[in-house]
Short mmCIF file of C-alpha atoms in Angstrom, two decimals:
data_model
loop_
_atom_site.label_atom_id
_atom_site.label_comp_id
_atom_site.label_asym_id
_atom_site.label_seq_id
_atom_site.Cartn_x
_atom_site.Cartn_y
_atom_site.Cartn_z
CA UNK O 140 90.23 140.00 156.36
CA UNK O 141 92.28 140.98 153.73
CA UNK O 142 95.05 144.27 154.73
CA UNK O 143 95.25 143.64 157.95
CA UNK O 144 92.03 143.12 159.98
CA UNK O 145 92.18 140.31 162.00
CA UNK O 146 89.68 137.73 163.62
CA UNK O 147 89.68 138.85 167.20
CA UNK O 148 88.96 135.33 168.71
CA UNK O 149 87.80 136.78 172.58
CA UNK O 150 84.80 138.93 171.18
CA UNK O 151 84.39 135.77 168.28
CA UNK O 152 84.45 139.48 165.57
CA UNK O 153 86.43 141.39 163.16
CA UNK O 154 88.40 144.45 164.14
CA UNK O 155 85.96 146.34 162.58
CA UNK O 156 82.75 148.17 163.02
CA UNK O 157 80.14 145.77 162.37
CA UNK O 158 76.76 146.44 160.73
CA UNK O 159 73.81 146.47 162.94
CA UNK O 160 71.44 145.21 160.19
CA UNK O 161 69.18 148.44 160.23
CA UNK O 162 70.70 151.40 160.08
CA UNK O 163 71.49 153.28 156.43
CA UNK O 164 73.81 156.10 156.03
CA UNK O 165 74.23 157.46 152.41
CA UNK O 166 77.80 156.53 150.45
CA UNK O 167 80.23 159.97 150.05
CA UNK O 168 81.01 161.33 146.95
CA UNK O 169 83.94 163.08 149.07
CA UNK O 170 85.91 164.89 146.18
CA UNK O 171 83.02 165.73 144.12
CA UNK O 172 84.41 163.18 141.16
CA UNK O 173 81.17 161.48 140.80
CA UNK O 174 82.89 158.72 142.75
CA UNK O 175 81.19 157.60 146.17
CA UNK O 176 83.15 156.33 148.80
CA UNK O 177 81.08 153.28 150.78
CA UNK O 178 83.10 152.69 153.81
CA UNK O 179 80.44 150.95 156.05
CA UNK O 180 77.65 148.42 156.15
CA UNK O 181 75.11 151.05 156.89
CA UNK O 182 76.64 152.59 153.49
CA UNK O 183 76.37 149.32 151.78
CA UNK O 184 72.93 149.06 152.86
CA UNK O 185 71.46 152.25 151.98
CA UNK O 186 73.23 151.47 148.11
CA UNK O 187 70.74 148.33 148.36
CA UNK O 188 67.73 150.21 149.12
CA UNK O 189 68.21 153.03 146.60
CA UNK O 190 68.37 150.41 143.71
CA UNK O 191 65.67 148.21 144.90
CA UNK O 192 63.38 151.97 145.89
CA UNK O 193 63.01 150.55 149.22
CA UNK O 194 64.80 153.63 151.26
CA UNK O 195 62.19 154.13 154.21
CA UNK O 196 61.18 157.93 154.09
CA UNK O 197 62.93 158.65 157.27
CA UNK O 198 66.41 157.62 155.17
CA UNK O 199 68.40 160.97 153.98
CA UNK O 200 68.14 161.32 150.44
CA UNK O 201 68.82 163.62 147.46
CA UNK O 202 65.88 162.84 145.31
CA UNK O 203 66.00 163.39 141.45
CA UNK O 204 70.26 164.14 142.19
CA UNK O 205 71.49 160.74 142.46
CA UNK O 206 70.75 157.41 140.22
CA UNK O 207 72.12 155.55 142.59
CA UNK O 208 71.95 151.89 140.29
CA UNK O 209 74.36 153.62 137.56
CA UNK O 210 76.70 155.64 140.00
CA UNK O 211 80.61 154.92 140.66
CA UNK O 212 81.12 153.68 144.26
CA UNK O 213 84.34 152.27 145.85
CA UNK O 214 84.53 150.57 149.00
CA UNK O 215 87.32 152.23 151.62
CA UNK O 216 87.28 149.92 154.30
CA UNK O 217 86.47 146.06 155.55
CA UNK O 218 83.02 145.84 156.22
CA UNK O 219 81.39 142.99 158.77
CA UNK O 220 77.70 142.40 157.59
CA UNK O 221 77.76 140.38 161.07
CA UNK O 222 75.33 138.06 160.16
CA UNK O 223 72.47 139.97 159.58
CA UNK O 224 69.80 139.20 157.16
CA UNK O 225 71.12 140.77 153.92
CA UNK O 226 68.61 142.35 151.17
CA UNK O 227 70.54 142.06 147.59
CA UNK O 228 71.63 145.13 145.46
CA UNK O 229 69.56 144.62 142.84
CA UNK O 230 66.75 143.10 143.16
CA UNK O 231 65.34 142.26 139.67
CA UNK O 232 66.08 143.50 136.09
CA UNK O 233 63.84 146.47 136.11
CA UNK O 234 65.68 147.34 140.02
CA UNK O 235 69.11 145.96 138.52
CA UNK O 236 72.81 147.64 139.79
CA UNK O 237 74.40 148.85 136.69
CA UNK O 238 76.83 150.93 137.97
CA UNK O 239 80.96 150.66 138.86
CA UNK O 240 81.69 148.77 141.83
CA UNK O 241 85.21 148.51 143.06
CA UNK O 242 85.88 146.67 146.14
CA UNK O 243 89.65 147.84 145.95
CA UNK O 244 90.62 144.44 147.36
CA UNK O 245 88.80 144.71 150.50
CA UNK O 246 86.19 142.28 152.14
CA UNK O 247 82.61 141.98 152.78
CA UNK O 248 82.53 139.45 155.53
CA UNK O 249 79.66 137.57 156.83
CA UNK O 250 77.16 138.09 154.54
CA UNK O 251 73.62 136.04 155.38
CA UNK O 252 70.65 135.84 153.09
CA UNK O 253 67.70 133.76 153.87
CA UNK O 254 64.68 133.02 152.25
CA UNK O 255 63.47 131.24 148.56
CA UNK O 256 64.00 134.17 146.66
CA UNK O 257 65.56 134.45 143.47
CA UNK O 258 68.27 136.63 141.97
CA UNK O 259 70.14 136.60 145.15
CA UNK O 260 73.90 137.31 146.00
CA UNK O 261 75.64 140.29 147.73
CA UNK O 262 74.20 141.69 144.46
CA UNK O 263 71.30 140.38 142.73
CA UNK O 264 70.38 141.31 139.40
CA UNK O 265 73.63 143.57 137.42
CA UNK O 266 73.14 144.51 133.96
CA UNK O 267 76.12 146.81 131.96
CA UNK O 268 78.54 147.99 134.56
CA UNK O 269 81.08 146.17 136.47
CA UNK O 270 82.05 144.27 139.73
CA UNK O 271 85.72 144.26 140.37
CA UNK O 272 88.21 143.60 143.29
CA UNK O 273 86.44 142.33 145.71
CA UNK O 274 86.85 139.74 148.14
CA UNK O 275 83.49 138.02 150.31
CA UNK O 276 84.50 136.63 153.05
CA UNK O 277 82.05 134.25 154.90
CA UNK O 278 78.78 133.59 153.70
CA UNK O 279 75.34 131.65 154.07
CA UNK O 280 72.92 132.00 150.68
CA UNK O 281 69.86 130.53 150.34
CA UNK O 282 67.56 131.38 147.71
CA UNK O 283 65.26 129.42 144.53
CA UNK O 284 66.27 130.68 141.56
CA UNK O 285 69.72 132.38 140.52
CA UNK O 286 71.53 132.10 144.01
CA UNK O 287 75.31 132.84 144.44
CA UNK O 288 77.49 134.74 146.70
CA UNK O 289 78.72 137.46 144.69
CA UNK O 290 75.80 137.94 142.01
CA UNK O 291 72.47 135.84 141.56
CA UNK O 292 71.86 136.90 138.10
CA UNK O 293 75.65 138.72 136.85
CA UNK O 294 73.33 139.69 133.35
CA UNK O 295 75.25 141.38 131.19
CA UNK O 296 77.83 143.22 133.86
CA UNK O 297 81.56 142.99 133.77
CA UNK O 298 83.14 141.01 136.70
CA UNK O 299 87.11 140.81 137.74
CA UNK O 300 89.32 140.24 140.44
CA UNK O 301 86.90 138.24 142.52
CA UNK O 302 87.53 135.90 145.22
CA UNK O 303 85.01 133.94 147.66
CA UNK O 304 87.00 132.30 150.53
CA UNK O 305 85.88 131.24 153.98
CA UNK O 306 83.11 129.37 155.04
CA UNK O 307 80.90 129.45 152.95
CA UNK O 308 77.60 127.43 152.18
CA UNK O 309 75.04 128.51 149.07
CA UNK O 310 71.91 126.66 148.77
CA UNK O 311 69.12 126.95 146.08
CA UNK O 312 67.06 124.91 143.17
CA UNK O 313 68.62 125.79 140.42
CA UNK O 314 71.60 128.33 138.92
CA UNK O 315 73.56 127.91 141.95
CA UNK O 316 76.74 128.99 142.20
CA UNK O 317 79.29 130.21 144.40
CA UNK O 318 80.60 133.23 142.96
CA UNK O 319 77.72 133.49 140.06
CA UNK O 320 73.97 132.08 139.81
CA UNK O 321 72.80 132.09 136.75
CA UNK O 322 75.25 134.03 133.84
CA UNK O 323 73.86 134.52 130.27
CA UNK O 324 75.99 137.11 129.37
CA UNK O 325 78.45 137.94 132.07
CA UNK O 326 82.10 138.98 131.56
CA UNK O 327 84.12 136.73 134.02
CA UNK O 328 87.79 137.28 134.68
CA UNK O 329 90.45 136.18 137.40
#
């Protein structure tokens, strides 16, 4: 991991908390600056399932408050997806993320995704909005259409400071990319 985290080679993890691939905990808008803080994979999950409307009704949420595929979130911390089966944010262009998300150089590591799916990628479908500083660390796609590790479909969103390192491995049929799937109308830089 990037600042510091290390690979702790006699428990084969990260020195951090890894996600248990079920539990969602809602991001923090701490300071009350419309900015929320996502600091964990339970976080980063529950951002997925508010886009894609797939929060279970047991999940803690402030209904008709948040839009949570338009918000501001940062991430505060390294997160370890730790293999588990990962659900894109974003799953189509009518469930798309078009909101701010600043990885403020910090990594994502071992993200998994499974299936023959398209529009997959740590995020799926973006339109508007923007992806920026953020490093993925680690990853196995595998998806049909519009498969990458960072975004499956980047539409029309605004991407910078991006890097994919590690092993990774991306498989699909076609628009298959390692950062990107398929871009139309993406903003790429650095």
């Amino acid at each position: 991991f990037a600042n510091g985290t290390e690979w702790n080679p006699e428990d084969d993890k990260y020195d951090v908390e890894a996600w248990d691939g079920e539990t969602l905990n809602a991001p923090v808008d701490s300071d009350n600056d419309g900015i929320y803080e996502i600091g964990t994979g339970a976080q980063l999950a529950y951002l997925a399932a508010a886009v894609n409307g797939t929060l279970p009704s047991t999940a803690s949420t402030r209904a008709g408050e948040v839009d949570w595929a338009k918000e501001e979130f940062v991430l505060t911390a390294n997160i370890d997806l730790d293999n588990n089966n990962w659900t894109p944010i974003g799953l189509t262009e009518a469930k798309s993320f078009q909101g701010t998300f600043d990885g403020q150089d910090h990594n994502i590591a071992n993200l998994l995704i499974t299936g023959n799916k398209s529009d997959v990628g740590l995020f799926g479908f973006t339109t508007g909005g923007e992806i920026k500083n953020l490093v993925v660390e680690n990853a196995k796609v595998s998806g049909y259409l519009n498969v990458a590790v960072v975004a499956g479909t980047p539409y029309t969103s605004k991407y910078s400071n991006i890097t994919v390192k590690g092993h990774v491995e991306v498989n699909g049929f076609s628009y298959v990319g390692g950062v990107g799937g398929k871009n139309a109308y993406a903003n790429w830089n650095n």
